[in-house]
GROMACS .gro file of C-alpha atoms in nm:
model
  124
    1MET     CA    1   6.943   6.454   8.579
    2ARG     CA    2   6.946   6.674   8.269
    3ARG     CA    3   7.233   6.917   8.245
    4SER     CA    4   7.140   7.282   8.199
    5SER     CA    5   7.233   7.444   7.868
    6ILE     CA    6   7.460   7.746   7.882
    7LEU     CA    7   7.206   7.937   7.674
    8GLU     CA    8   6.899   7.850   7.879
    9PRO     CA    9   6.758   8.140   8.079
   10HIS     CA   10   6.885   8.178   8.433
   11ASP     CA   11   6.823   8.439   8.700
   12ASP     CA   12   7.173   8.588   8.678
   13TYR     CA   13   7.074   8.860   8.430
   14ASP     CA   14   6.798   8.998   8.212
   15TYR     CA   15   6.818   8.829   7.871
   16THR     CA   16   6.590   9.088   7.713
   17HIS     CA   17   6.826   9.372   7.812
   18PRO     CA   18   7.186   9.248   7.784
   19GLU     CA   19   7.314   9.597   7.867
   20ASN     CA   20   7.185   9.555   8.224
   21LEU     CA   21   7.445   9.362   8.422
   22SER     CA   22   7.335   9.220   8.756
   23ALA     CA   23   7.509   9.319   9.079
   24VAL     CA   24   7.679   8.979   9.086
   25VAL     CA   25   7.821   9.025   8.737
   26VAL     CA   26   7.934   9.381   8.814
   27ALA     CA   27   8.118   9.246   9.120
   28VAL     CA   28   8.277   8.952   8.936
   29VAL     CA   29   8.392   9.132   8.618
   30PRO     CA   30   8.676   9.320   8.797
   31TYR     CA   31   8.796   8.990   8.945
   32ILE     CA   32   8.811   8.841   8.594
   33ALA     CA   33   8.968   9.163   8.463
   34GLY     CA   34   9.251   9.112   8.713
   35PHE     CA   35   9.316   8.772   8.558
   36VAL     CA   36   9.318   8.933   8.212
   37VAL     CA   37   9.575   9.190   8.332
   38ARG     CA   38   9.797   8.914   8.473
   39GLN     CA   39   9.786   8.724   8.141
   40VAL     CA   40   9.853   9.033   7.927
   41CYS     CA   41  10.149   9.130   8.147
   42LYS     CA   42  10.309   8.791   8.081
   43THR     CA   43  10.346   8.881   7.713
   44THR     CA   44  10.411   9.257   7.735
   45THR     CA   45  10.740   9.431   7.807
   46CYS     CA   46  10.619   9.791   7.764
   47GLU     CA   47  10.635   9.941   8.116
   48GLU     CA   48  10.394  10.225   8.031
   49CYS     CA   49  10.143   9.974   7.890
   50ILE     CA   50  10.170   9.754   8.198
   51ALA     CA   51  10.124  10.052   8.431
   52ALA     CA   52   9.801  10.147   8.248
   53LEU     CA   53   9.655   9.803   8.324
   54TYR     CA   54   9.684   9.825   8.703
   55SER     CA   55   9.506  10.023   8.972
   56ASP     CA   56   9.612  10.096   9.329
   57GLU     CA   57   9.249  10.074   9.441
   58LEU     CA   58   9.126   9.725   9.523
   59VAL     CA   59   8.774   9.652   9.403
   60PRO     CA   60   8.553   9.492   9.671
   61LEU     CA   61   8.562   9.128   9.554
   62VAL     CA   62   8.935   9.139   9.488
   63GLU     CA   63   8.992   9.299   9.828
   64GLN     CA   64   8.777   9.035   9.998
   65LYS     CA   65   8.940   8.737   9.822
   66ASN     CA   66   9.297   8.868   9.808
   67ARG     CA   67   9.563   8.684  10.003
   68GLY     CA   68   9.838   8.884   9.839
   69GLY     CA   69   9.837   8.746   9.486
   70LEU     CA   70   9.537   8.901   9.313
   71VAL     CA   71   9.570   9.185   9.064
   72SER     CA   72   9.366   9.503   9.084
   73PRO     CA   73   9.280   9.609   8.727
   74SER     CA   74   9.248   9.968   8.610
   75LYS     CA   75   8.904  10.115   8.547
   76ASP     CA   76   8.979  10.105   8.174
   77VAL     CA   77   9.040   9.729   8.181
   78ILE     CA   78   8.724   9.678   8.386
   79GLY     CA   79   8.532   9.886   8.130
   80LEU     CA   80   8.666   9.673   7.844
   81CYS     CA   81   8.573   9.352   8.025
   82GLU     CA   82   8.223   9.484   8.095
   83ALA     CA   83   8.187   9.575   7.726
   84VAL     CA   84   8.292   9.223   7.627
   85GLU     CA   85   8.045   9.073   7.879
   86LYS     CA   86   7.760   9.281   7.735
   87GLY     CA   87   7.865   9.194   7.381
   88LEU     CA   88   7.873   8.822   7.459
   89ARG     CA   89   7.526   8.846   7.608
   90ARG     CA   90   7.397   9.023   7.295
   91LEU     CA   91   7.555   8.753   7.079
   92GLN     CA   92   7.391   8.480   7.288
   93ILE     CA   93   7.053   8.637   7.221
   94GLU     CA   94   7.117   8.696   6.850
   95CYS     CA   95   7.293   8.369   6.766
   96GLY     CA   96   7.114   8.119   6.985
   97THR     CA   97   7.395   7.861   6.983
   98LEU     CA   98   7.739   7.857   7.139
   99GLN     CA   99   7.900   7.765   6.805
  100ALA     CA  100   7.745   8.070   6.643
  101VAL     CA  101   7.870   8.287   6.931
  102ASN     CA  102   8.221   8.148   6.881
  103SER     CA  103   8.209   8.226   6.509
  104GLN     CA  104   8.112   8.588   6.584
  105SER     CA  105   8.360   8.647   6.867
  106LYS     CA  106   8.622   8.802   6.635
  107HIS     CA  107   8.370   9.069   6.538
  108LEU     CA  108   8.296   9.131   6.906
  109VAL     CA  109   8.665   9.186   6.983
  110LEU     CA  110   8.699   9.431   6.694
  111GLU     CA  111   8.386   9.620   6.803
  112VAL     CA  112   8.505   9.649   7.164
  113LEU     CA  113   8.846   9.774   7.049
  114ARG     CA  114   8.682  10.028   6.817
  115LEU     CA  115   8.463  10.158   7.100
  116SER     CA  116   8.764  10.175   7.331
  117VAL     CA  117   8.952  10.395   7.085
  118GLU     CA  118   8.647  10.617   7.027
  119GLU     CA  119   8.601  10.663   7.402
  120ASN     CA  120   8.972  10.737   7.455
  121GLY     CA  121   9.026  10.429   7.669
  122PHE     CA  122   9.341  10.397   7.880
  123ARG     CA  123   9.378  10.760   7.966
  124SER     CA  124   9.591  10.675   8.269
   0.00000   0.00000   0.00000
């Protein structure tokens, strides 16, 4: 059995329009964002910064899967994670190989951070 390539087309999203995230991706990104928040909080001591990462509102997938240990990320963190997801999808289309995507990931991070500052991210 041949193993599927990570860059081969699948039905999980529209490769011609990487800005369009499927309902599954939109549901999963906040779950992943919660993991990101947990990891960032391990290395941050700034209480105001930490508070800006969390939300009191549980997103549907986190609420469904939570047994008391999941983190509910702020809307700003979810927005950043969605921007990264879209950027990675654009890079997959442009680069064609995973190695090329990895070599461009630094530029993606800088672009997402720039957009975050321009859009006044982390208002909370």
